[in-house]
Amino acid sequence: MAIVKMKKLRLMAVRNQKEELLKQLMIFGCVELREPENDGLAPELSQYLSRESSGVSERRAEKALLQQAIGVLNTYAPAKSPLLSAKPDVALSEFLNRQSLEKYRSVAENLIADEDRIKRIGTEESRVRGLIESLAPWLSFDCPLETEGTRDSIMFLGACPAKASLDDMRARLAEAADEAEIFEVSKDKLQHYLVLLSHRSQHLKALEALRDYSFSIMSFSGLTGTPKECTDGYKAELRALAKEKNQLIEDVKSKAEHRAALELWADRADTDIAFSEAEDKLMGTQSTVILDGWFPAEKEAELEKLLGKFDCAYEVTDPVEDEYPDVPVQLKSNKLTNSMNMITNMYSLPAYNGVDANPMMAPFFIIIYGLMMADIGYGLVMVLAAIVAMKKIKPKGGTLAFCQLLLYAGISTMVMGALTGGFFGDIPYRLVHLIDPASTWAGLPYLFSPVNDSNTVLYGSLVVGLIHLNTGMVISFVEKCKAGNLLDGLFEEGSLWVILIGGIMWGSTMLLPSAPAMLGKVGVAIIIVGSVLLLFGAGRHSKGVFGKIGAAFGCIYNTLTGWFGDVLSYSRIMALMLAGGVVAQVFNTIALMPAESGGLNVLTVLAFLVIFIIGHALNFGLNLLGCFVHDLRLQCLEFFGKFYVDGGKPFSPLKVNSKYYDVIE
C-alpha cells in the first residue's frame, strides 16, 4: 500500500449555487477545504474578495443543547440495548431534512429545564437535611427557638466539647455570675448541647466564664417554633420536594420516546457544524465564491463529473515540492494494513513524500504480538471477541481497525501458542494428571518452551529484532536511492550490512566447530572493510582533520550503542512470553490446590473455576495491554527510527458526520 496521491483544487462558482455545491461536496466526501490563497488571482479581483460568514456559533450552540438533552435522558431514562449492537441506519435524504427535526427543539429545552429544576431541588434538599440535622440534638427542648428571654433574663443555646465537665462548668459559672445557670438538653460523642439562662446584667460574665470550656453560641435565626415543630415542617418540605422531583423524573422518562429523534438531530447538527466551518473557509464577491482544497487524485474523474452540474470554473493541479508540508495525508489500506492505521495515527502520519510503513509493519507487529502472548487459549478469546464485535456492532473507522488488529493478533497468539504448547498456561497437563496421577502424558507438544528453553527464546527474539531492524534499513536504502542519494545509502546502510555479513561469517566459526577456519578470517576482513566504509562515510562531509576524526568517533559510539541497544530491546519478546506463561502456571497451581488436597468434589471444582477464571482474566488483561505497549514501542522507536519521516497532516474531507446513526445512500 502507499500514500494516496493528492491534487489541489481551485474553484470559482456563482453565489446562488454555494449551498448546493457545498452540500454535494459533503455527500461526495472526498474534498478537504482550506483557506484560499491570493496568489494566482488577478489583482483587480483580490481587492473585492471578503471572507464568507456562516452560522457556526449557532450550530455549535444547537449541538450543545441536543447533547445536553440526550445526556438528561441517558441519566434518568437510560436506553435498554444489547451489549453489542450496530448503529441504526438512516437514509441520506431523511438525514439531511432539517425541517422534520425542528419540532424537537422544545423537547430538548424542556428536558434541560427539568434537569435544572431537579438539580435545584437536590440543592434545596441538602439544605433542608442540614437544618434537620442541626436541630436533632434540640428535639427535647420545648421552648420556641425565637425566644430570647424576658425583661430581666436572657437565654442562649450553645454547645461545648463532650470532654468538658458540666459540674466544673457550673461551679465556675457560680463564681462568675451567681444569677446564671446552664442546663443540658442532649449529648453525643462530640458535644454537650446546653441552654444558658442568665440575668441580663450578668450574661457577659457568664459567657466569659464558659469561654474556658469552649462554649459556643448556636444561632437559629429565622426559625420560629420549637425544634420539633421546625423539624416536622422541614420533613414535610422534604416530602414535597421529593414528590416534585419524582414528577419531574417521570416527565423526563416520558420523553424517552424522542431519544432517537434527538440523536438523529444531534448527528445532523454535527454535519451542520462541518458545513458552516467549510463556509468560513470560502472567499467571495457579491456574485461569486472561491474555494481551495485537496482531493485524492484517483477521484478526479468523479469530481469533474460532479462539478459539471454547476456554473463554475476550476483548476486541478499537482502539488509542488514546496507544498508537500501542507498536503494532507491519506493512507491506502487493505484488510491487513487497515489494522495498522490505529497505530500509525497514535504515533504520527508519515509526511506526504514519506513512506507508508503499514504494509511492512503489519506482519512484524502481528507476529511479535503473538510471540509475546503465545497462548492458544488467550488467542482464542481474542479471536472470538473480535469476530463477535465485528458481527454485532459492524464497526467502521478506528473501531474497525481495532477489531481487525485484535483478530490478527489473536490468530498469531494461537499459532505461537501452538508452537510453545500453551493453552491457558499448562492447564491441560495439570488437569490430566489431577484426574489420573499415573498418567505419562507430557502435555501439549511444543517446538520450544519459554520456561524450559529460555535461552533459545532469547536468541530467537534477537534474531527477530535483527530481521526487523534490517527491514527498516532496506526501506531507508530504497528511499535514498529514489531520492538520488545512492552514496548515502551505501555508506550508511550498505556498510552496516557488510559488517553484519562479516560478523555472521566470523560468528559461525565459533558456533559451528566444523566450520573452516578460513571462513572466520574472511569474516574478520569483511568486518574491517565494512568499518572503513562506515567511518569514511561518516566523515566525508566533515571539514578538516579534526572534523573528520570527531565524526568518526561519533559514528563508532552511535553505531555500537545504538545497534546494541536496539537489538537488545527485542529481548522484551522473551521476557513477556516467559512472564505470561509463568503467571498462568502460578494461577493454575493455586486453582488446583483445593482439588489436590481435598479431592474432586463440588466445592473444589467451584473453587477451581472461580480462581481459574479470575486469575486468567487478570493475566490476560495485563498481557493484552502489556504486549500491545511493548510491541508498539518496538515499531515506533526501533523500526520507525531507521527510515520513518513523520509530520503528515491527516486528510479531513468535508463529509457527513454521524455518531448515533449510519447514514446510507
XYZ file of C-alpha atoms in Angstrom:
665
model
C 0.000 0.000 0.000
C 1.057 3.610 -0.321
C 0.229 7.192 0.476
C -2.680 8.390 -1.651
C -1.647 10.985 -4.220
C -3.422 14.300 -3.762
C -4.363 17.080 -6.149
C -5.135 20.710 -5.490
C -8.480 22.182 -6.447
C -9.162 25.889 -7.045
C -12.744 26.728 -7.888
C -14.927 29.765 -8.543
C -18.722 29.361 -8.570
C -21.748 31.630 -8.715
C -23.002 32.630 -5.301
C -26.561 31.350 -5.597
C -25.201 27.804 -6.024
C -22.903 27.933 -2.995
C -25.034 25.929 -0.579
C -25.928 23.234 -3.084
C -22.288 22.966 -4.168
C -21.083 22.507 -0.583
C -23.879 20.028 0.052
C -22.844 17.902 -2.936
C -19.173 18.111 -1.944
C -20.181 16.934 1.534
C -22.062 13.968 0.093
C -19.074 13.276 -2.182
C -16.908 13.258 0.967
C -13.505 13.476 -0.719
C -12.582 17.179 -0.751
C -10.785 18.875 2.131
C -11.313 22.623 2.018
C -8.631 25.056 3.079
C -8.176 28.791 3.319
C -7.956 30.254 -0.232
C -4.644 31.721 -1.312
C -4.428 35.043 -3.085
C -1.546 34.006 -5.287
C -2.645 33.361 -8.844
C -5.685 35.644 -8.548
C -5.935 38.774 -10.615
C -5.109 41.880 -8.529
C -8.333 43.556 -9.604
C -10.260 40.550 -8.187
C -8.351 40.230 -4.893
C -9.417 43.664 -3.684
C -13.077 42.680 -3.894
C -12.742 39.399 -2.006
C -14.067 39.019 1.511
C -14.444 36.064 3.841
C -17.758 34.275 3.818
C -19.730 34.249 7.058
C -21.693 31.355 8.482
C -23.793 30.432 11.477
C -21.195 28.098 13.005
C -21.644 29.529 16.525
C -25.405 28.955 16.348
C -24.842 25.419 15.079
C -22.479 24.665 17.940
C -24.972 26.032 20.456
C -27.627 23.826 18.885
C -25.345 20.792 19.163
C -24.613 21.581 22.818
C -28.361 21.849 23.507
C -29.031 18.465 21.932
C -26.115 16.733 23.618
C -27.246 18.064 26.981
C -30.819 16.871 26.363
C -29.606 13.414 25.331
C -27.433 13.330 28.440
C -30.503 14.060 30.588
C -32.354 11.136 29.009
C -29.350 8.831 29.446
C -29.166 9.789 33.127
C -32.810 9.373 34.125
C -34.091 7.025 31.393
C -31.107 5.021 30.085
C -31.723 3.167 26.851
C -32.041 -0.593 27.072
C -29.991 -2.066 24.249
C -27.887 -5.195 23.739
C -24.313 -5.130 24.994
C -23.012 -5.148 21.430
C -25.270 -3.650 18.790
C -24.794 -1.854 15.496
C -25.857 1.736 14.968
C -29.226 2.090 13.214
C -29.290 3.105 9.561
C -30.851 6.294 8.251
C -31.385 7.340 4.641
C -29.353 10.310 3.440
C -32.483 12.174 2.337
C -34.024 11.855 5.809
C -30.765 12.729 7.497
C -30.441 15.986 5.572
C -34.077 17.006 6.124
C -33.758 19.702 8.790
C -37.465 20.664 8.834
C -38.536 17.294 10.204
C -36.345 17.798 13.258
C -37.021 21.403 14.274
C -40.148 20.400 16.210
C -37.971 18.600 18.771
C -36.264 21.787 19.942
C -38.953 22.336 22.593
C -38.500 18.731 23.751
C -34.787 19.346 24.263
C -35.391 22.641 26.043
C -37.999 21.064 28.355
C -35.609 18.234 29.221
C -32.886 20.702 30.148
C -35.349 22.790 32.177
C -36.477 19.665 34.047
C -32.877 18.737 34.829
C -32.126 22.249 36.078
C -35.116 22.107 38.414
C -34.101 18.599 39.596
C -30.634 19.923 40.418
C -32.093 22.899 42.287
C -34.347 20.549 44.230
C -31.308 18.471 45.125
C -29.559 21.568 46.434
C -32.647 22.549 48.432
C -32.949 19.022 49.850
C -29.350 19.162 51.023
C -30.022 22.480 52.737
C -33.152 21.195 54.481
C -31.464 17.973 55.592
C -28.679 20.071 57.039
C -31.203 22.085 59.056
C -32.918 18.913 60.287
C -29.560 17.510 61.320
C -28.671 20.708 63.171
C -31.982 20.596 65.065
C -31.747 16.901 66.015
C -29.895 17.475 69.332
C -32.568 20.017 70.399
C -35.716 17.981 69.772
C -36.376 17.602 73.522
C -36.152 21.374 74.032
C -39.770 22.551 74.139
C -39.182 26.309 74.066
C -39.664 28.241 70.781
C -36.366 28.975 69.058
C -37.211 32.627 68.573
C -37.358 33.106 72.386
C -34.513 35.299 73.576
C -35.558 35.716 77.226
C -37.658 38.012 79.380
C -37.323 41.580 80.524
C -34.730 40.633 83.141
C -33.316 37.367 81.790
C -31.612 36.233 78.594
C -31.282 32.763 77.081
C -28.508 31.321 74.890
C -28.383 27.984 73.099
C -24.903 26.605 72.702
C -22.537 23.673 72.742
C -19.223 22.667 74.222
C -16.933 19.640 73.719
C -18.156 16.367 75.215
C -14.985 16.039 77.306
C -15.898 19.189 79.311
C -17.212 18.554 82.860
C -20.625 20.103 83.468
C -20.031 20.137 87.223
C -16.861 22.163 86.726
C -18.689 24.478 84.373
C -21.495 25.052 86.881
C -19.012 25.707 89.665
C -17.067 28.185 87.520
C -20.322 29.840 86.460
C -21.484 30.186 90.074
C -18.268 32.028 90.934
C -18.504 34.417 87.982
C -22.273 35.033 87.822
C -24.448 33.843 90.673
C -27.624 34.604 88.718
C -26.818 32.288 85.779
C -27.315 28.585 85.208
C -26.739 26.011 82.462
C -28.989 23.087 81.538
C -28.061 20.126 79.369
C -30.550 19.325 76.571
C -28.662 16.392 74.990
C -25.252 14.927 74.442
C -23.436 12.952 71.734
C -19.896 11.687 71.245
C -18.655 15.113 70.283
C -20.595 17.745 72.193
C -22.849 18.784 75.055
C -25.870 20.793 73.896
C -26.671 23.363 76.567
C -29.079 26.162 77.477
C -27.581 29.125 79.339
C -30.001 31.274 81.404
C -28.677 34.441 82.919
C -29.777 37.738 84.360
C -29.235 40.387 81.727
C -26.806 42.217 83.960
C -24.549 39.148 84.268
C -24.715 37.472 80.839
C -21.338 38.839 79.712
C -19.644 37.487 82.847
C -21.365 34.162 82.316
C -20.209 33.880 78.718
C -16.682 34.889 79.738
C -16.629 32.172 82.399
C -17.738 29.492 79.920
C -15.240 30.545 77.297
C -12.560 28.452 79.016
C -14.714 25.386 78.282
C -15.033 26.262 74.532
C -18.687 27.096 74.897
C -20.035 28.448 71.585
C -23.405 30.053 70.941
C -25.585 28.382 68.284
C -27.848 30.632 66.249
C -31.183 29.559 64.761
C -32.131 32.968 63.361
C -35.186 32.946 61.163
C -36.672 29.820 62.764
C -39.895 30.004 64.755
C -41.491 27.388 66.950
C -39.953 24.586 68.929
C -37.187 22.447 67.391
C -39.670 19.582 66.960
C -42.173 21.845 65.191
C -39.452 23.171 62.903
C -38.218 19.636 62.199
C -41.713 18.445 61.348
C -42.088 21.406 58.984
C -38.807 20.638 57.265
C -39.710 16.965 56.887
C -42.957 17.998 55.224
C -40.928 20.259 52.943
C -38.636 17.344 52.067
C -41.636 15.204 51.181
C -42.986 17.957 48.926
C -39.616 18.369 47.242
C -39.283 14.601 46.754
C -42.753 14.482 45.212
C -41.933 17.307 42.814
C -38.609 15.671 41.967
C -40.277 12.332 41.190
C -42.815 14.076 38.984
C -40.017 15.779 37.068
C -38.147 12.484 36.657
C -41.309 10.834 35.374
C -41.736 13.725 32.961
C -38.178 13.158 31.705
C -38.823 9.437 31.318
C -41.988 10.146 29.337
C -39.844 11.963 26.776
C -37.580 8.942 26.240
C -39.620 8.117 23.126
C -37.978 11.143 21.484
C -34.428 9.859 22.099
C -33.961 8.531 18.558
C -35.107 11.822 17.011
C -32.848 13.854 19.290
C -29.866 11.637 18.446
C -30.629 11.975 14.747
C -30.818 15.736 15.133
C -27.531 15.753 17.069
C -25.853 13.905 14.200
C -27.343 16.382 11.776
C -26.019 19.205 13.967
C -22.503 17.721 13.639
C -22.889 17.805 9.879
C -24.233 21.363 10.017
C -21.181 22.423 12.028
C -18.848 20.895 9.418
C -20.883 22.642 6.692
C -20.644 26.007 8.474
C -16.919 25.597 9.108
C -16.490 24.914 5.392
C -18.373 28.148 4.625
C -15.950 30.026 6.865
C -13.080 28.908 4.630
C -14.602 30.419 1.478
C -13.829 33.799 -0.025
C -16.230 35.618 -2.259
C -17.502 38.679 -4.041
C -21.077 39.867 -4.405
C -21.781 37.314 -7.125
C -19.132 34.575 -6.755
C -17.437 32.359 -4.191
C -13.942 30.915 -4.310
C -12.680 27.768 -2.607
C -9.384 25.900 -2.427
C -8.951 22.309 -1.383
C -7.290 18.939 -1.725
C -8.736 15.698 -3.030
C -7.382 12.208 -3.916
C -6.092 12.077 -7.484
C -7.987 8.820 -8.055
C -11.268 10.706 -7.511
C -10.582 13.329 -10.181
C -12.975 11.930 -12.788
C -15.839 11.673 -10.267
C -15.176 15.188 -9.000
C -15.157 16.638 -12.513
C -18.483 14.924 -13.209
C -19.953 16.447 -10.034
C -18.624 19.959 -10.789
C -20.020 19.766 -14.298
C -23.502 20.198 -12.818
C -22.676 23.698 -11.551
C -21.846 27.034 -13.104
C -18.228 27.157 -12.024
C -14.673 27.380 -13.253
C -11.995 25.268 -11.605
C -8.352 24.289 -11.871
C -6.793 20.982 -10.807
C -3.018 20.818 -10.271
C -0.448 18.501 -8.715
C 1.255 19.769 -5.551
C 4.803 21.044 -5.968
C 7.546 20.060 -3.551
C 7.280 23.313 -1.588
C 3.635 22.466 -0.845
C 4.313 18.943 0.491
C 4.221 20.001 4.193
C 0.669 21.324 3.625
C -0.653 18.398 1.604
C -2.999 16.205 3.714
C -2.099 12.540 4.033
C -4.413 9.592 3.454
C -3.161 6.004 3.570
C -4.402 3.456 1.075
C -5.269 0.316 3.029
C -6.446 -3.233 2.590
C -7.903 -5.546 5.242
C -4.464 -6.308 6.683
C -2.861 -2.878 6.645
C -6.043 -1.115 7.789
C -5.493 -2.685 11.208
C -2.238 -0.704 11.459
C -3.903 2.667 10.884
C -4.740 2.881 14.578
C -1.049 2.513 15.445
C 0.130 4.979 12.807
C -2.436 7.549 13.922
C -1.352 7.133 17.547
C 2.254 7.850 16.539
C 2.117 10.272 13.611
C 1.173 10.023 9.968
C 4.054 9.889 7.507
C 4.996 13.009 5.590
C 3.335 13.303 2.179
C 6.627 12.498 0.440
C 7.482 9.826 3.013
C 6.774 6.095 3.233
C 3.611 4.303 4.309
C 5.062 1.947 6.913
C 1.868 -0.064 7.430
C 2.489 -2.805 4.816
C 5.884 -3.681 6.304
C 4.897 -3.051 9.903
C 1.749 -5.227 9.818
C 3.388 -8.692 9.655
C 6.039 -7.776 12.213
C 3.547 -6.250 14.664
C 1.212 -9.238 14.423
C 3.982 -11.859 14.685
C 5.772 -10.108 17.560
C 2.476 -9.695 19.432
C 1.780 -13.397 19.019
C 5.252 -14.274 20.293
C 4.778 -12.108 23.371
C 1.320 -13.516 24.245
C 1.898 -17.081 22.925
C -1.108 -18.954 24.327
C -3.765 -20.829 22.393
C -6.468 -20.081 24.970
C -5.790 -16.353 25.134
C -5.605 -16.160 21.357
C -8.919 -17.981 21.057
C -10.557 -15.437 23.383
C -9.171 -12.579 21.271
C -10.372 -14.120 18.009
C -13.866 -14.808 19.343
C -14.137 -11.294 20.819
C -13.099 -9.721 17.503
C -15.499 -11.854 15.436
C -18.450 -11.173 17.750
C -17.709 -7.424 17.823
C -17.407 -7.148 14.043
C -20.609 -9.127 13.534
C -22.668 -7.333 16.171
C -21.620 -3.684 16.005
C -20.479 -3.527 12.350
C -17.589 -1.189 13.240
C -16.107 1.463 10.992
C -13.038 3.658 11.036
C -10.837 3.347 14.098
C -13.137 0.811 15.773
C -12.883 -1.470 12.731
C -9.087 -1.131 12.733
C -9.001 -2.125 16.418
C -11.222 -5.179 15.833
C -9.095 -6.267 12.873
C -5.915 -5.864 14.892
C -7.444 -7.888 17.730
C -8.397 -10.629 15.259
C -4.998 -10.866 13.568
C -3.103 -10.634 16.864
C -5.371 -13.361 18.275
C -4.638 -15.675 15.348
C -0.916 -15.031 15.760
C -1.215 -15.689 19.504
C -2.916 -19.033 18.818
C -0.225 -20.050 16.308
C 2.613 -19.106 18.650
C 0.767 -20.801 21.498
C 0.689 -23.993 19.429
C 4.459 -23.689 18.928
C 5.053 -23.229 22.670
C 2.393 -25.705 23.863
C 0.478 -23.155 25.932
C -3.274 -23.364 26.495
C -4.161 -21.147 29.452
C -0.686 -21.968 30.672
C -0.229 -25.680 31.370
C -3.825 -26.431 32.383
C -4.319 -29.474 30.064
C -1.306 -31.215 31.601
C -2.359 -30.298 35.155
C -5.945 -31.499 34.697
C -4.929 -34.800 33.138
C -2.506 -35.560 35.970
C -5.054 -34.469 38.583
C -7.599 -36.940 37.222
C -5.014 -39.668 36.567
C -1.848 -39.196 38.654
C -0.284 -42.227 36.986
C -0.604 -40.719 33.501
C 2.598 -40.422 31.473
C 1.234 -37.737 29.151
C 3.815 -34.943 28.878
C 1.372 -32.223 27.905
C 0.690 -30.470 24.612
C 3.504 -30.867 22.080
C 5.681 -27.817 21.522
C 8.560 -26.703 19.343
C 10.098 -24.545 22.061
C 9.052 -23.544 25.570
C 9.655 -20.135 27.148
C 10.050 -21.849 30.552
C 12.306 -24.731 29.530
C 14.117 -23.151 26.560
C 14.546 -19.558 27.693
C 17.969 -19.192 26.034
C 16.597 -20.399 22.710
C 13.685 -17.982 23.003
C 16.073 -15.130 23.842
C 18.295 -15.841 20.833
C 15.242 -16.157 18.617
C 13.951 -12.804 19.880
C 17.226 -11.138 18.983
C 17.149 -12.714 15.531
C 13.614 -11.373 15.014
C 14.972 -7.986 16.059
C 17.810 -8.154 13.522
C 15.371 -9.015 10.753
C 13.002 -6.246 11.829
C 15.725 -3.595 12.012
C 17.273 -4.631 8.707
C 13.874 -4.392 7.045
C 13.733 -0.775 8.171
C 17.226 -0.250 6.786
C 16.210 -1.727 3.424
C 13.313 0.732 3.243
C 15.679 3.592 4.121
C 18.180 2.455 1.460
C 15.494 2.243 -1.232
C 14.158 5.705 -0.370
C 17.651 7.199 -0.550
C 18.162 5.609 -3.942
C 14.840 7.029 -5.172
C 15.929 10.463 -3.979
C 19.256 10.158 -5.820
C 21.323 9.689 -2.661
C 22.860 6.330 -3.553
C 26.189 7.087 -1.875
C 24.455 7.943 1.405
C 22.684 4.587 1.283
C 25.893 2.693 0.510
C 27.947 4.348 3.235
C 25.224 4.275 5.923
C 23.126 1.123 5.394
C 25.441 -0.686 2.979
C 28.480 -0.523 5.271
C 26.425 -1.928 8.171
C 25.260 -4.813 6.007
C 28.873 -5.579 5.097
C 29.776 -5.594 8.805
C 26.765 -7.813 9.564
C 27.727 -10.325 6.854
C 31.279 -10.433 8.162
C 30.032 -10.853 11.717
C 27.825 -13.793 10.699
C 30.760 -15.474 8.946
C 33.090 -14.915 11.892
C 30.464 -15.933 14.452
C 29.658 -19.150 12.587
C 33.176 -20.453 13.258
C 32.526 -20.017 16.997
C 29.097 -21.639 16.971
C 29.908 -24.387 14.466
C 33.168 -26.219 15.269
C 33.083 -27.934 11.869
C 33.188 -24.595 10.004
C 36.510 -23.930 8.207
C 38.874 -21.537 9.964
C 39.300 -19.574 6.742
C 35.636 -18.556 6.975
C 36.345 -16.703 10.202
C 39.365 -14.917 8.735
C 37.381 -13.828 5.703
C 34.623 -12.648 8.045
C 37.092 -10.501 10.030
C 38.396 -8.997 6.808
C 34.869 -8.169 5.676
C 34.163 -6.561 9.060
C 37.249 -4.372 8.641
C 36.178 -3.350 5.134
C 32.687 -2.505 6.323
C 34.056 -0.496 9.264
C 36.296 1.517 6.958
C 33.343 2.267 4.688
C 31.231 3.289 7.692
C 33.884 5.617 9.100
C 34.688 7.126 5.709
C 31.010 7.756 5.039
C 30.559 9.378 8.448
C 33.366 11.875 7.892
C 33.158 12.535 4.169
C 31.041 15.663 4.621
C 33.057 16.979 7.587
C 35.656 19.690 7.115
C 39.182 19.496 8.431
C 41.072 16.648 10.064
C 39.563 17.207 13.489
C 36.072 17.349 11.997
C 36.552 14.005 10.281
C 38.072 12.423 13.402
C 35.201 13.725 15.531
C 32.644 12.417 13.041
C 34.370 9.025 13.019
C 34.354 8.708 16.812
C 30.726 9.845 16.933
C 29.838 7.251 14.327
C 31.592 4.480 16.272
C 29.839 5.431 19.503
C 26.397 5.858 17.965
C 26.640 2.668 15.922
C 27.842 0.469 18.766
C 25.499 1.822 21.448
C 22.575 2.391 19.102
C 22.620 -1.006 17.446
C 23.407 -2.854 20.661
C 20.547 -1.115 22.450
C 18.117 -1.601 19.565
C 18.821 -5.317 19.204
C 18.839 -5.902 22.955
C 15.458 -4.155 23.175
C 13.905 -7.164 21.439
C 14.696 -9.314 24.469
C 11.377 -7.992 25.802
C 9.731 -10.556 23.498
C 11.250 -13.352 25.575
C 10.543 -11.533 28.848
C 6.836 -11.075 28.142
C 6.449 -14.588 26.775
C 8.106 -16.008 29.892
C 6.216 -13.738 32.320
C 2.813 -14.528 30.825
C 3.475 -18.274 30.817
C 4.809 -18.369 34.374
C 1.951 -16.282 35.809
C -0.563 -18.534 34.026
C 1.083 -21.614 35.589
C 1.023 -19.963 39.027
C -2.720 -19.332 38.788
C -3.252 -22.903 37.594
C -1.338 -24.200 40.608
C -3.376 -22.072 43.027
C -6.663 -23.063 41.353
C -5.879 -26.788 41.631
C -4.641 -26.724 45.218
C -8.097 -27.375 46.788
C -8.707 -30.346 44.483
C -5.211 -31.768 45.017
C -5.553 -31.636 48.794
C -9.263 -32.393 49.216
C -10.056 -34.475 46.150
C -12.567 -33.783 43.408
C -15.961 -32.647 44.675
C -18.427 -29.857 44.053
C -16.668 -27.368 46.334
C -13.173 -27.949 44.939
C -14.463 -27.763 41.364
C -16.215 -24.462 42.120
C -13.082 -23.142 43.828
C -11.045 -24.158 40.787
C -13.399 -22.412 38.372
C -13.502 -19.175 40.391
C -9.719 -18.952 40.856
C -9.024 -20.082 37.297
C -11.371 -17.539 35.706
C -10.324 -14.600 37.888
C -6.617 -15.405 37.680
C -6.519 -15.862 33.931
C -8.731 -12.812 33.383
C -6.162 -10.716 35.262
C -3.237 -12.292 33.429
C -4.995 -11.947 30.083
C -5.843 -8.285 30.691
C -2.308 -7.399 31.767
C -0.770 -9.256 28.837
C -3.247 -7.804 26.361
C -2.180 -4.289 27.311
C 1.468 -5.042 28.060
C 2.118 -6.837 24.774
C 0.467 -4.016 22.842
C 2.543 -1.325 24.570
C 5.856 -3.148 24.153
C 5.101 -4.158 20.583
C 4.162 -0.559 19.842
C 7.479 0.585 21.284
C 9.443 -1.761 19.043
C 7.615 -0.423 15.991
C 7.681 3.287 16.824
C 11.211 3.552 18.204
C 13.347 0.766 16.799
C 11.655 0.143 13.430
C 10.467 3.664 12.552
C 13.781 5.094 13.713
C 15.520 3.552 10.692
C 13.515 5.253 7.948
C 10.278 6.910 9.048
C 9.639 10.593 8.335
C 6.584 11.764 10.264
C 4.655 15.013 10.390
C 1.846 14.294 7.936
C -1.468 16.140 8.365
C -4.487 13.816 8.346
C -6.849 14.152 5.388
C -10.106 15.603 6.740
C -12.583 15.978 3.896
C -15.926 17.719 4.150
C -18.332 14.845 4.733
C -21.411 13.712 6.580
C -20.601 13.214 10.274
C -22.622 10.912 12.491
C -22.228 9.436 15.959
C -25.528 7.681 16.595
C -26.560 6.622 13.072
C -25.045 5.098 9.955
C -26.012 7.275 7.012
C -26.722 5.291 3.853
C -27.468 6.411 0.318
